């Protein structure tokens, strides 16, 4: 049974890799919407243990969404990629661009600063791109504005604590956390601002993010896979 499962996972990984290559080719041709669809299909085929491939696909789809004019979805994918691979510079760059497109300029500056601290082996081109992005965003930051955030994840096995600026697609976030914690999505328990979400659904997470963003706050989530009987609601 284990051999059959491994064989199926390897077959799915190869299909996902093929769809990734197809998405890359479409992106290079300027077919950004079809590229995003190809990356989405690849994500659905990616085995649970191929988490690095999953992160790369999220980063690629984020780039396609950006070029397609969907910054909210691009930001969601970039943030999810950073939960898995917080030292990869590409998702930082795409998240900063998406936040800039959404008018969240202080947050974009913060993302670039975190990228510079987290990634020590940037090429000269990457440094120049991030520098230009930071300068453009900083020029639009209102006096006194600030946006502090903790991208990536912390925690022991079975738990995860993250802080997000925006959640354009709650499903992407929950699926990423499911893979990271090795827990089925149905068993995820999500605590927002100290209160357990009644249902850890994509829509519930997006609503929680929207409520906090209205006040200029980040969304702090504590996620676990064990059972929890608290029935309190989010604020």
JSON list of C-alpha atoms in Angstrom, two decimals:
[
{"chain": "A", "resi": 1, "resn": "UNK", "atom": "CA", "xyz": [0.00, 0.00, 0.00]},
{"chain": "A", "resi": 2, "resn": "UNK", "atom": "CA", "xyz": [2.84, 2.39, 0.86]},
{"chain": "A", "resi": 3, "resn": "UNK", "atom": "CA", "xyz": [4.53, 1.66, -2.47]},
{"chain": "A", "resi": 4, "resn": "UNK", "atom": "CA", "xyz": [1.32, 2.36, -4.36]},
{"chain": "A", "resi": 5, "resn": "UNK", "atom": "CA", "xyz": [0.88, 5.65, -2.49]},
{"chain": "A", "resi": 6, "resn": "UNK", "atom": "CA", "xyz": [4.47, 6.66, -3.18]},
{"chain": "A", "resi": 7, "resn": "UNK", "atom": "CA", "xyz": [4.05, 5.77, -6.84]},
{"chain": "A", "resi": 8, "resn": "UNK", "atom": "CA", "xyz": [0.89, 7.88, -7.09]},
{"chain": "A", "resi": 9, "resn": "UNK", "atom": "CA", "xyz": [2.59, 10.82, -5.35]},
{"chain": "A", "resi": 10, "resn": "UNK", "atom": "CA", "xyz": [5.54, 10.62, -7.73]},
{"chain": "A", "resi": 11, "resn": "UNK", "atom": "CA", "xyz": [3.19, 10.54, -10.73]},
{"chain": "A", "resi": 12, "resn": "UNK", "atom": "CA", "xyz": [1.33, 13.56, -9.38]},
{"chain": "A", "resi": 13, "resn": "UNK", "atom": "CA", "xyz": [4.60, 15.39, -8.75]},
{"chain": "A", "resi": 14, "resn": "UNK", "atom": "CA", "xyz": [5.64, 14.84, -12.36]},
{"chain": "A", "resi": 15, "resn": "UNK", "atom": "CA", "xyz": [2.28, 16.12, -13.59]},
{"chain": "A", "resi": 16, "resn": "UNK", "atom": "CA", "xyz": [2.62, 19.18, -11.33]},
{"chain": "A", "resi": 17, "resn": "UNK", "atom": "CA", "xyz": [6.14, 19.83, -12.61]},
{"chain": "A", "resi": 18, "resn": "UNK", "atom": "CA", "xyz": [4.87, 19.61, -16.19]},
{"chain": "A", "resi": 19, "resn": "UNK", "atom": "CA", "xyz": [2.07, 22.06, -15.47]},
{"chain": "A", "resi": 20, "resn": "UNK", "atom": "CA", "xyz": [4.59, 24.37, -13.80]},
{"chain": "A", "resi": 21, "resn": "UNK", "atom": "CA", "xyz": [6.72, 24.33, -16.96]},
{"chain": "A", "resi": 22, "resn": "UNK", "atom": "CA", "xyz": [3.60, 25.05, -19.02]},
{"chain": "A", "resi": 23, "resn": "UNK", "atom": "CA", "xyz": [2.73, 27.97, -16.75]},
{"chain": "A", "resi": 24, "resn": "UNK", "atom": "CA", "xyz": [6.25, 29.35, -17.03]},
{"chain": "A", "resi": 25, "resn": "UNK", "atom": "CA", "xyz": [6.08, 29.21, -20.83]},
{"chain": "A", "resi": 26, "resn": "UNK", "atom": "CA", "xyz": [2.69, 30.96, -20.87]},
{"chain": "A", "resi": 27, "resn": "UNK", "atom": "CA", "xyz": [4.00, 33.64, -18.53]},
{"chain": "A", "resi": 28, "resn": "UNK", "atom": "CA", "xyz": [7.00, 34.33, -20.74]},
{"chain": "A", "resi": 29, "resn": "UNK", "atom": "CA", "xyz": [4.64, 34.72, -23.72]},
{"chain": "A", "resi": 30, "resn": "UNK", "atom": "CA", "xyz": [2.62, 37.29, -21.79]},
{"chain": "A", "resi": 31, "resn": "UNK", "atom": "CA", "xyz": [-0.40, 35.00, -21.35]},
{"chain": "A", "resi": 32, "resn": "UNK", "atom": "CA", "xyz": [-0.75, 35.78, -17.67]},
{"chain": "A", "resi": 33, "resn": "UNK", "atom": "CA", "xyz": [-4.29, 34.53, -16.98]},
{"chain": "A", "resi": 34, "resn": "UNK", "atom": "CA", "xyz": [-3.66, 31.12, -18.61]},
{"chain": "A", "resi": 35, "resn": "UNK", "atom": "CA", "xyz": [-0.34, 30.97, -16.73]},
{"chain": "A", "resi": 36, "resn": "UNK", "atom": "CA", "xyz": [-2.16, 31.51, -13.42]},
{"chain": "A", "resi": 37, "resn": "UNK", "atom": "CA", "xyz": [-4.61, 28.74, -14.32]},
{"chain": "A", "resi": 38, "resn": "UNK", "atom": "CA", "xyz": [-1.72, 26.39, -15.16]},
{"chain": "A", "resi": 39, "resn": "UNK", "atom": "CA", "xyz": [-0.03, 27.11, -11.83]},
{"chain": "A", "resi": 40, "resn": "UNK", "atom": "CA", "xyz": [-3.37, 26.55, -10.05]},
{"chain": "A", "resi": 41, "resn": "UNK", "atom": "CA", "xyz": [-3.72, 23.15, -11.73]},
{"chain": "A", "resi": 42, "resn": "UNK", "atom": "CA", "xyz": [-0.16, 22.32, -10.71]},
{"chain": "A", "resi": 43, "resn": "UNK", "atom": "CA", "xyz": [-0.88, 23.28, -7.10]},
{"chain": "A", "resi": 44, "resn": "UNK", "atom": "CA", "xyz": [-3.85, 20.90, -7.05]},
{"chain": "A", "resi": 45, "resn": "UNK", "atom": "CA", "xyz": [-1.62, 18.05, -8.24]},
{"chain": "A", "resi": 46, "resn": "UNK", "atom": "CA", "xyz": [1.32, 18.73, -5.92]},
{"chain": "A", "resi": 47, "resn": "UNK", "atom": "CA", "xyz": [1.75, 15.97, -3.30]},
{"chain": "A", "resi": 48, "resn": "UNK", "atom": "CA", "xyz": [1.64, 17.01, 0.34]},
{"chain": "A", "resi": 49, "resn": "UNK", "atom": "CA", "xyz": [5.31, 16.17, 0.87]},
{"chain": "A", "resi": 50, "resn": "UNK", "atom": "CA", "xyz": [6.53, 18.28, -2.09]},
{"chain": "A", "resi": 51, "resn": "UNK", "atom": "CA", "xyz": [6.29, 21.48, -0.08]},
{"chain": "A", "resi": 52, "resn": "UNK", "atom": "CA", "xyz": [9.19, 23.25, -1.84]},
{"chain": "A", "resi": 53, "resn": "UNK", "atom": "CA", "xyz": [7.44, 22.73, -5.20]},
{"chain": "A", "resi": 54, "resn": "UNK", "atom": "CA", "xyz": [4.24, 24.06, -3.63]},
{"chain": "A", "resi": 55, "resn": "UNK", "atom": "CA", "xyz": [6.03, 27.22, -2.46]},
{"chain": "A", "resi": 56, "resn": "UNK", "atom": "CA", "xyz": [7.60, 27.76, -5.90]},
{"chain": "A", "resi": 57, "resn": "UNK", "atom": "CA", "xyz": [4.20, 27.41, -7.57]},
{"chain": "A", "resi": 58, "resn": "UNK", "atom": "CA", "xyz": [2.68, 29.94, -5.20]},
{"chain": "A", "resi": 59, "resn": "UNK", "atom": "CA", "xyz": [5.47, 32.40, -5.97]},
{"chain": "A", "resi": 60, "resn": "UNK", "atom": "CA", "xyz": [5.02, 31.86, -9.71]},
{"chain": "A", "resi": 61, "resn": "UNK", "atom": "CA", "xyz": [1.26, 32.25, -9.54]},
{"chain": "A", "resi": 62, "resn": "UNK", "atom": "CA", "xyz": [1.75, 35.42, -7.51]},
{"chain": "A", "resi": 63, "resn": "UNK", "atom": "CA", "xyz": [3.82, 36.85, -10.38]},
{"chain": "A", "resi": 64, "resn": "UNK", "atom": "CA", "xyz": [1.13, 35.85, -12.89]},
{"chain": "A", "resi": 65, "resn": "UNK", "atom": "CA", "xyz": [-1.61, 37.43, -10.77]},
{"chain": "A", "resi": 66, "resn": "UNK", "atom": "CA", "xyz": [0.42, 40.65, -10.54]},
{"chain": "A", "resi": 67, "resn": "UNK", "atom": "CA", "xyz": [0.79, 40.89, -14.30]},
{"chain": "A", "resi": 68, "resn": "UNK", "atom": "CA", "xyz": [-2.89, 40.00, -14.71]},
{"chain": "A", "resi": 69, "resn": "UNK", "atom": "CA", "xyz": [-3.88, 42.93, -12.48]},
{"chain": "A", "resi": 70, "resn": "UNK", "atom": "CA", "xyz": [-4.99, 40.92, -9.43]},
{"chain": "A", "resi": 71, "resn": "UNK", "atom": "CA", "xyz": [-2.83, 42.35, -6.60]},
{"chain": "A", "resi": 72, "resn": "UNK", "atom": "CA", "xyz": [-4.98, 40.97, -3.75]},
{"chain": "A", "resi": 73, "resn": "UNK", "atom": "CA", "xyz": [-4.59, 37.41, -5.03]},
{"chain": "A", "resi": 74, "resn": "UNK", "atom": "CA", "xyz": [-0.91, 38.05, -5.76]},
{"chain": "A", "resi": 75, "resn": "UNK", "atom": "CA", "xyz": [-0.37, 39.20, -2.16]},
{"chain": "A", "resi": 76, "resn": "UNK", "atom": "CA", "xyz": [-2.17, 36.14, -0.79]},
{"chain": "A", "resi": 77, "resn": "UNK", "atom": "CA", "xyz": [0.04, 33.77, -2.78]},
{"chain": "A", "resi": 78, "resn": "UNK", "atom": "CA", "xyz": [3.24, 35.62, -1.91]},
{"chain": "A", "resi": 79, "resn": "UNK", "atom": "CA", "xyz": [2.43, 35.60, 1.81]},
{"chain": "A", "resi": 80, "resn": "UNK", "atom": "CA", "xyz": [1.62, 31.89, 1.67]},
{"chain": "A", "resi": 81, "resn": "UNK", "atom": "CA", "xyz": [4.91, 31.19, -0.13]},
{"chain": "A", "resi": 82, "resn": "UNK", "atom": "CA", "xyz": [6.80, 33.08, 2.59]},
{"chain": "A", "resi": 83, "resn": "UNK", "atom": "CA", "xyz": [5.19, 30.97, 5.31]},
{"chain": "A", "resi": 84, "resn": "UNK", "atom": "CA", "xyz": [6.91, 27.98, 3.71]},
{"chain": "A", "resi": 85, "resn": "UNK", "atom": "CA", "xyz": [10.10, 29.65, 2.45]},
{"chain": "A", "resi": 86, "resn": "UNK", "atom": "CA", "xyz": [10.79, 32.82, 4.47]},
{"chain": "A", "resi": 87, "resn": "UNK", "atom": "CA", "xyz": [14.32, 33.17, 3.06]},
{"chain": "A", "resi": 88, "resn": "UNK", "atom": "CA", "xyz": [13.28, 33.21, -0.62]},
{"chain": "A", "resi": 89, "resn": "UNK", "atom": "CA", "xyz": [13.58, 36.73, -2.04]},
{"chain": "A", "resi": 90, "resn": "UNK", "atom": "CA", "xyz": [11.07, 36.33, -4.90]},
{"chain": "A", "resi": 91, "resn": "UNK", "atom": "CA", "xyz": [7.90, 36.18, -2.78]},
{"chain": "A", "resi": 92, "resn": "UNK", "atom": "CA", "xyz": [9.07, 39.26, -0.83]},
{"chain": "A", "resi": 93, "resn": "UNK", "atom": "CA", "xyz": [9.47, 41.19, -4.08]},
{"chain": "A", "resi": 94, "resn": "UNK", "atom": "CA", "xyz": [6.07, 40.10, -5.37]},
{"chain": "A", "resi": 95, "resn": "UNK", "atom": "CA", "xyz": [4.37, 40.83, -2.07]},
{"chain": "A", "resi": 96, "resn": "UNK", "atom": "CA", "xyz": [5.87, 44.32, -1.98]},
{"chain": "A", "resi": 97, "resn": "UNK", "atom": "CA", "xyz": [4.71, 44.99, -5.54]},
{"chain": "A", "resi": 98, "resn": "UNK", "atom": "CA", "xyz": [1.22, 43.71, -4.75]},
{"chain": "A", "resi": 99, "resn": "UNK", "atom": "CA", "xyz": [0.96, 45.84, -1.60]},
{"chain": "A", "resi": 100, "resn": "UNK", "atom": "CA", "xyz": [2.11, 48.88, -3.56]},
{"chain": "A", "resi": 101, "resn": "UNK", "atom": "CA", "xyz": [-0.57, 48.23, -6.16]},
{"chain": "A", "resi": 102, "resn": "UNK", "atom": "CA", "xyz": [-3.11, 48.01, -3.32]},
{"chain": "A", "resi": 103, "resn": "UNK", "atom": "CA", "xyz": [-1.97, 51.37, -1.91]},
{"chain": "A", "resi": 104, "resn": "UNK", "atom": "CA", "xyz": [-0.37, 49.79, 1.18]},
{"chain": "A", "resi": 105, "resn": "UNK", "atom": "CA", "xyz": [2.90, 51.67, 0.76]},
{"chain": "A", "resi": 106, "resn": "UNK", "atom": "CA", "xyz": [4.18, 51.56, 4.37]},
{"chain": "A", "resi": 107, "resn": "UNK", "atom": "CA", "xyz": [3.65, 47.81, 4.40]},
{"chain": "A", "resi": 108, "resn": "UNK", "atom": "CA", "xyz": [5.52, 47.48, 1.10]},
{"chain": "A", "resi": 109, "resn": "UNK", "atom": "CA", "xyz": [8.52, 49.34, 2.56]},
{"chain": "A", "resi": 110, "resn": "UNK", "atom": "CA", "xyz": [8.47, 47.01, 5.56]},
{"chain": "A", "resi": 111, "resn": "UNK", "atom": "CA", "xyz": [8.39, 43.94, 3.30]},
{"chain": "A", "resi": 112, "resn": "UNK", "atom": "CA", "xyz": [11.42, 45.15, 1.33]},
{"chain": "A", "resi": 113, "resn": "UNK", "atom": "CA", "xyz": [13.35, 45.83, 4.55]},
{"chain": "A", "resi": 114, "resn": "UNK", "atom": "CA", "xyz": [12.55, 42.32, 5.78]},
{"chain": "A", "resi": 115, "resn": "UNK", "atom": "CA", "xyz": [13.68, 40.85, 2.46]},
{"chain": "A", "resi": 116, "resn": "UNK", "atom": "CA", "xyz": [17.02, 42.60, 2.74]},
{"chain": "A", "resi": 117, "resn": "UNK", "atom": "CA", "xyz": [17.50, 41.23, 6.27]},
{"chain": "A", "resi": 118, "resn": "UNK", "atom": "CA", "xyz": [16.34, 37.71, 5.41]},
{"chain": "A", "resi": 119, "resn": "UNK", "atom": "CA", "xyz": [18.15, 37.18, 2.14]},
{"chain": "A", "resi": 120, "resn": "UNK", "atom": "CA", "xyz": [21.88, 37.81, 2.17]},
{"chain": "A", "resi": 121, "resn": "UNK", "atom": "CA", "xyz": [22.74, 36.40, -1.27]},
{"chain": "A", "resi": 122, "resn": "UNK", "atom": "CA", "xyz": [20.79, 38.71, -3.57]},
{"chain": "A", "resi": 123, "resn": "UNK", "atom": "CA", "xyz": [22.14, 39.47, -7.02]},
{"chain": "A", "resi": 124, "resn": "UNK", "atom": "CA", "xyz": [22.89, 43.07, -7.98]},
{"chain": "A", "resi": 125, "resn": "UNK", "atom": "CA", "xyz": [19.76, 43.04, -10.14]},
{"chain": "A", "resi": 126, "resn": "UNK", "atom": "CA", "xyz": [17.59, 41.86, -7.25]},
{"chain": "A", "resi": 127, "resn": "UNK", "atom": "CA", "xyz": [19.08, 44.50, -4.96]},
{"chain": "A", "resi": 128, "resn": "UNK", "atom": "CA", "xyz": [18.39, 47.20, -7.54]},
{"chain": "A", "resi": 129, "resn": "UNK", "atom": "CA", "xyz": [14.80, 46.01, -8.06]},
{"chain": "A", "resi": 130, "resn": "UNK", "atom": "CA", "xyz": [14.09, 45.99, -4.34]},
{"chain": "A", "resi": 131, "resn": "UNK", "atom": "CA", "xyz": [15.78, 49.36, -3.89]},
{"chain": "A", "resi": 132, "resn": "UNK", "atom": "CA", "xyz": [13.67, 50.94, -6.64]},
{"chain": "A", "resi": 133, "resn": "UNK", "atom": "CA", "xyz": [10.53, 49.38, -5.20]},
{"chain": "A", "resi": 134, "resn": "UNK", "atom": "CA", "xyz": [11.34, 50.64, -1.71]},
{"chain": "A", "resi": 135, "resn": "UNK", "atom": "CA", "xyz": [12.06, 54.17, -2.92]},
{"chain": "A", "resi": 136, "resn": "UNK", "atom": "CA", "xyz": [8.82, 54.33, -4.91]},
{"chain": "A", "resi": 137, "resn": "UNK", "atom": "CA", "xyz": [6.76, 53.04, -1.99]},
{"chain": "A", "resi": 138, "resn": "UNK", "atom": "CA", "xyz": [8.53, 55.24, 0.57]},
{"chain": "A", "resi": 139, "resn": "UNK", "atom": "CA", "xyz": [7.74, 58.34, -1.48]},
{"chain": "A", "resi": 140, "resn": "UNK", "atom": "CA", "xyz": [4.04, 57.61, -1.01]},
{"chain": "A", "resi": 141, "resn": "UNK", "atom": "CA", "xyz": [4.09, 56.77, 2.69]},
{"chain": "A", "resi": 142, "resn": "UNK", "atom": "CA", "xyz": [2.10, 59.26, 4.74]},
{"chain": "A", "resi": 143, "resn": "UNK", "atom": "CA", "xyz": [4.05, 60.95, 7.58]},
{"chain": "A", "resi": 144, "resn": "UNK", "atom": "CA", "xyz": [3.93, 58.85, 10.72]},
{"chain": "A", "resi": 145, "resn": "UNK", "atom": "CA", "xyz": [2.57, 55.79, 8.94]},
{"chain": "A", "resi": 146, "resn": "UNK", "atom": "CA", "xyz": [3.97, 52.45, 9.98]},
{"chain": "A", "resi": 147, "resn": "UNK", "atom": "CA", "xyz": [3.24, 48.83, 9.23]},
{"chain": "A", "resi": 148, "resn": "UNK", "atom": "CA", "xyz": [5.10, 46.25, 11.23]},
{"chain": "A", "resi": 149, "resn": "UNK", "atom": "CA", "xyz": [4.65, 42.62, 10.35]},
{"chain": "A", "resi": 150, "resn": "UNK", "atom": "CA", "xyz": [6.18, 39.21, 10.93]},
{"chain": "A", "resi": 151, "resn": "UNK", "atom": "CA", "xyz": [6.23, 37.23, 7.73]},
{"chain": "A", "resi": 152, "resn": "UNK", "atom": "CA", "xyz": [6.88, 33.54, 7.83]},
{"chain": "A", "resi": 153, "resn": "UNK", "atom": "CA", "xyz": [5.93, 31.20, 10.63]},
{"chain": "A", "resi": 154, "resn": "UNK", "atom": "CA", "xyz": [7.04, 30.25, 14.10]},
{"chain": "A", "resi": 155, "resn": "UNK", "atom": "CA", "xyz": [6.06, 27.47, 16.43]},
{"chain": "A", "resi": 156, "resn": "UNK", "atom": "CA", "xyz": [6.62, 23.87, 17.38]},
{"chain": "A", "resi": 157, "resn": "UNK", "atom": "CA", "xyz": [5.37, 20.78, 15.58]},
{"chain": "A", "resi": 158, "resn": "UNK", "atom": "CA", "xyz": [1.59, 20.93, 15.24]},
{"chain": "A", "resi": 159, "resn": "UNK", "atom": "CA", "xyz": [1.34, 24.69, 15.87]},
{"chain": "A", "resi": 160, "resn": "UNK", "atom": "CA", "xyz": [2.07, 27.81, 13.87]},
{"chain": "A", "resi": 161, "resn": "UNK", "atom": "CA", "xyz": [1.90, 31.53, 14.59]},
{"chain": "A", "resi": 162, "resn": "UNK", "atom": "CA", "xyz": [1.81, 33.99, 11.70]},
{"chain": "A", "resi": 163, "resn": "UNK", "atom": "CA", "xyz": [1.04, 37.65, 11.21]},
{"chain": "A", "resi": 164, "resn": "UNK", "atom": "CA", "xyz": [-0.41, 38.79, 7.90]},
{"chain": "A", "resi": 165, "resn": "UNK", "atom": "CA", "xyz": [-1.25, 42.11, 6.31]},
{"chain": "A", "resi": 166, "resn": "UNK", "atom": "CA", "xyz": [-3.94, 40.91, 3.96]},
{"chain": "A", "resi": 167, "resn": "UNK", "atom": "CA", "xyz": [-5.71, 37.71, 2.98]},
{"chain": "A", "resi": 168, "resn": "UNK", "atom": "CA", "xyz": [-7.02, 37.94, -0.57]},
{"chain": "A", "resi": 169, "resn": "UNK", "atom": "CA", "xyz": [-7.58, 34.19, -0.72]},
{"chain": "A", "resi": 170, "resn": "UNK", "atom": "CA", "xyz": [-8.19, 32.43, 2.57]},
{"chain": "A", "resi": 171, "resn": "UNK", "atom": "CA", "xyz": [-8.19, 29.03, 0.89]},
{"chain": "A", "resi": 172, "resn": "UNK", "atom": "CA", "xyz": [-4.56, 29.41, -0.16]},
{"chain": "A", "resi": 173, "resn": "UNK", "atom": "CA", "xyz": [-3.55, 30.35, 3.37]},
{"chain": "A", "resi": 174, "resn": "UNK", "atom": "CA", "xyz": [-5.38, 27.42, 4.98]},
{"chain": "A", "resi": 175, "resn": "UNK", "atom": "CA", "xyz": [-4.08, 24.88, 2.46]},
{"chain": "A", "resi": 176, "resn": "UNK", "atom": "CA", "xyz": [-0.53, 26.12, 2.99]},
{"chain": "A", "resi": 177, "resn": "UNK", "atom": "CA", "xyz": [-0.86, 25.83, 6.77]},
{"chain": "A", "resi": 178, "resn": "UNK", "atom": "CA", "xyz": [-2.34, 22.36, 6.34]},
{"chain": "A", "resi": 179, "resn": "UNK", "atom": "CA", "xyz": [0.71, 21.27, 4.36]},
{"chain": "A", "resi": 180, "resn": "UNK", "atom": "CA", "xyz": [3.15, 22.94, 6.73]},
{"chain": "A", "resi": 181, "resn": "UNK", "atom": "CA", "xyz": [1.63, 21.38, 9.85]},
{"chain": "A", "resi": 182, "resn": "UNK", "atom": "CA", "xyz": [0.83, 18.01, 8.22]},
{"chain": "A", "resi": 183, "resn": "UNK", "atom": "CA", "xyz": [-2.79, 18.34, 9.35]},
{"chain": "A", "resi": 184, "resn": "UNK", "atom": "CA", "xyz": [-5.90, 17.98, 7.16]},
{"chain": "A", "resi": 185, "resn": "UNK", "atom": "CA", "xyz": [-7.62, 21.31, 6.53]},
{"chain": "A", "resi": 186, "resn": "UNK", "atom": "CA", "xyz": [-10.76, 20.06, 8.28]},
{"chain": "A", "resi": 187, "resn": "UNK", "atom": "CA", "xyz": [-8.76, 19.64, 11.52]},
{"chain": "A", "resi": 188, "resn": "UNK", "atom": "CA", "xyz": [-7.11, 23.07, 11.55]},
{"chain": "A", "resi": 189, "resn": "UNK", "atom": "CA", "xyz": [-7.98, 25.26, 14.52]},
{"chain": "A", "resi": 190, "resn": "UNK", "atom": "CA", "xyz": [-7.43, 28.96, 13.87]},
{"chain": "A", "resi": 191, "resn": "UNK", "atom": "CA", "xyz": [-7.26, 31.51, 16.70]},
{"chain": "A", "resi": 192, "resn": "UNK", "atom": "CA", "xyz": [-7.55, 35.18, 15.75]},
{"chain": "A", "resi": 193, "resn": "UNK", "atom": "CA", "xyz": [-6.87, 37.86, 18.36]},
{"chain": "A", "resi": 194, "resn": "UNK", "atom": "CA", "xyz": [-7.18, 35.28, 21.13]},
{"chain": "A", "resi": 195, "resn": "UNK", "atom": "CA", "xyz": [-10.54, 33.92, 19.95]},
{"chain": "A", "resi": 196, "resn": "UNK", "atom": "CA", "xyz": [-11.23, 30.66, 18.14]},
{"chain": "A", "resi": 197, "resn": "UNK", "atom": "CA", "xyz": [-12.88, 31.04, 14.76]},
{"chain": "A", "resi": 198, "resn": "UNK", "atom": "CA", "xyz": [-16.13, 29.08, 14.84]},
{"chain": "A", "resi": 199, "resn": "UNK", "atom": "CA", "xyz": [-15.28, 27.62, 11.43]},
{"chain": "A", "resi": 200, "resn": "UNK", "atom": "CA", "xyz": [-11.75, 27.69, 10.06]},
{"chain": "A", "resi": 201, "resn": "UNK", "atom": "CA", "xyz": [-13.03, 28.27, 6.54]},
{"chain": "A", "resi": 202, "resn": "UNK", "atom": "CA", "xyz": [-11.49, 30.45, 3.86]},
{"chain": "A", "resi": 203, "resn": "UNK", "atom": "CA", "xyz": [-14.39, 32.91, 4.04]},
{"chain": "A", "resi": 204, "resn": "UNK", "atom": "CA", "xyz": [-14.11, 33.19, 7.83]},
{"chain": "A", "resi": 205, "resn": "UNK", "atom": "CA", "xyz": [-10.40, 33.98, 7.66]},
{"chain": "A", "resi": 206, "resn": "UNK", "atom": "CA", "xyz": [-10.94, 36.60, 4.94]},
{"chain": "A", "resi": 207, "resn": "UNK", "atom": "CA", "xyz": [-13.70, 38.25, 7.01]},
{"chain": "A", "resi": 208, "resn": "UNK", "atom": "CA", "xyz": [-11.43, 38.35, 10.06]},
{"chain": "A", "resi": 209, "resn": "UNK", "atom": "CA", "xyz": [-8.67, 39.95, 8.00]},
{"chain": "A", "resi": 210, "resn": "UNK", "atom": "CA", "xyz": [-11.04, 42.53, 6.54]},
{"chain": "A", "resi": 211, "resn": "UNK", "atom": "CA", "xyz": [-12.25, 43.57, 10.00]},
{"chain": "A", "resi": 212, "resn": "UNK", "atom": "CA", "xyz": [-8.71, 44.14, 11.25]},
{"chain": "A", "resi": 213, "resn": "UNK", "atom": "CA", "xyz": [-7.48, 45.81, 8.06]},
{"chain": "A", "resi": 214, "resn": "UNK", "atom": "CA", "xyz": [-10.28, 48.37, 8.40]},
{"chain": "A", "resi": 215, "resn": "UNK", "atom": "CA", "xyz": [-8.46, 49.61, 11.54]},
{"chain": "A", "resi": 216, "resn": "UNK", "atom": "CA", "xyz": [-5.01, 49.39, 9.94]},
{"chain": "A", "resi": 217, "resn": "UNK", "atom": "CA", "xyz": [-4.07, 46.33, 11.97]},
{"chain": "A", "resi": 218, "resn": "UNK", "atom": "CA", "xyz": [-2.34, 43.15, 10.86]},
{"chain": "A", "resi": 219, "resn": "UNK", "atom": "CA", "xyz": [-4.01, 39.77, 11.25]},
{"chain": "A", "resi": 220, "resn": "UNK", "atom": "CA", "xyz": [-2.34, 37.57, 13.87]},
{"chain": "A", "resi": 221, "resn": "UNK", "atom": "CA", "xyz": [-3.29, 33.91, 13.57]},
{"chain": "A", "resi": 222, "resn": "UNK", "atom": "CA", "xyz": [-2.38, 31.02, 15.84]},
{"chain": "A", "resi": 223, "resn": "UNK", "atom": "CA", "xyz": [-2.99, 27.73, 14.08]},
{"chain": "A", "resi": 224, "resn": "UNK", "atom": "CA", "xyz": [-2.95, 24.22, 15.50]},
{"chain": "A", "resi": 225, "resn": "UNK", "atom": "CA", "xyz": [-4.04, 20.75, 14.53]},
{"chain": "A", "resi": 226, "resn": "UNK", "atom": "CA", "xyz": [-5.16, 19.41, 17.89]},
{"chain": "A", "resi": 227, "resn": "UNK", "atom": "CA", "xyz": [-8.69, 19.54, 19.20]},
{"chain": "A", "resi": 228, "resn": "UNK", "atom": "CA", "xyz": [-10.04, 22.63, 20.94]},
{"chain": "A", "resi": 229, "resn": "UNK", "atom": "CA", "xyz": [-13.45, 23.13, 22.55]},
{"chain": "A", "resi": 230, "resn": "UNK", "atom": "CA", "xyz": [-13.45, 26.91, 22.92]},
{"chain": "A", "resi": 231, "resn": "UNK", "atom": "CA", "xyz": [-16.57, 28.37, 21.24]},
{"chain": "A", "resi": 232, "resn": "UNK", "atom": "CA", "xyz": [-15.74, 32.09, 21.53]},
{"chain": "A", "resi": 233, "resn": "UNK", "atom": "CA", "xyz": [-16.01, 34.29, 18.46]},
{"chain": "A", "resi": 234, "resn": "UNK", "atom": "CA", "xyz": [-13.61, 36.64, 16.77]},
{"chain": "A", "resi": 235, "resn": "UNK", "atom": "CA", "xyz": [-13.61, 40.30, 17.74]}
]
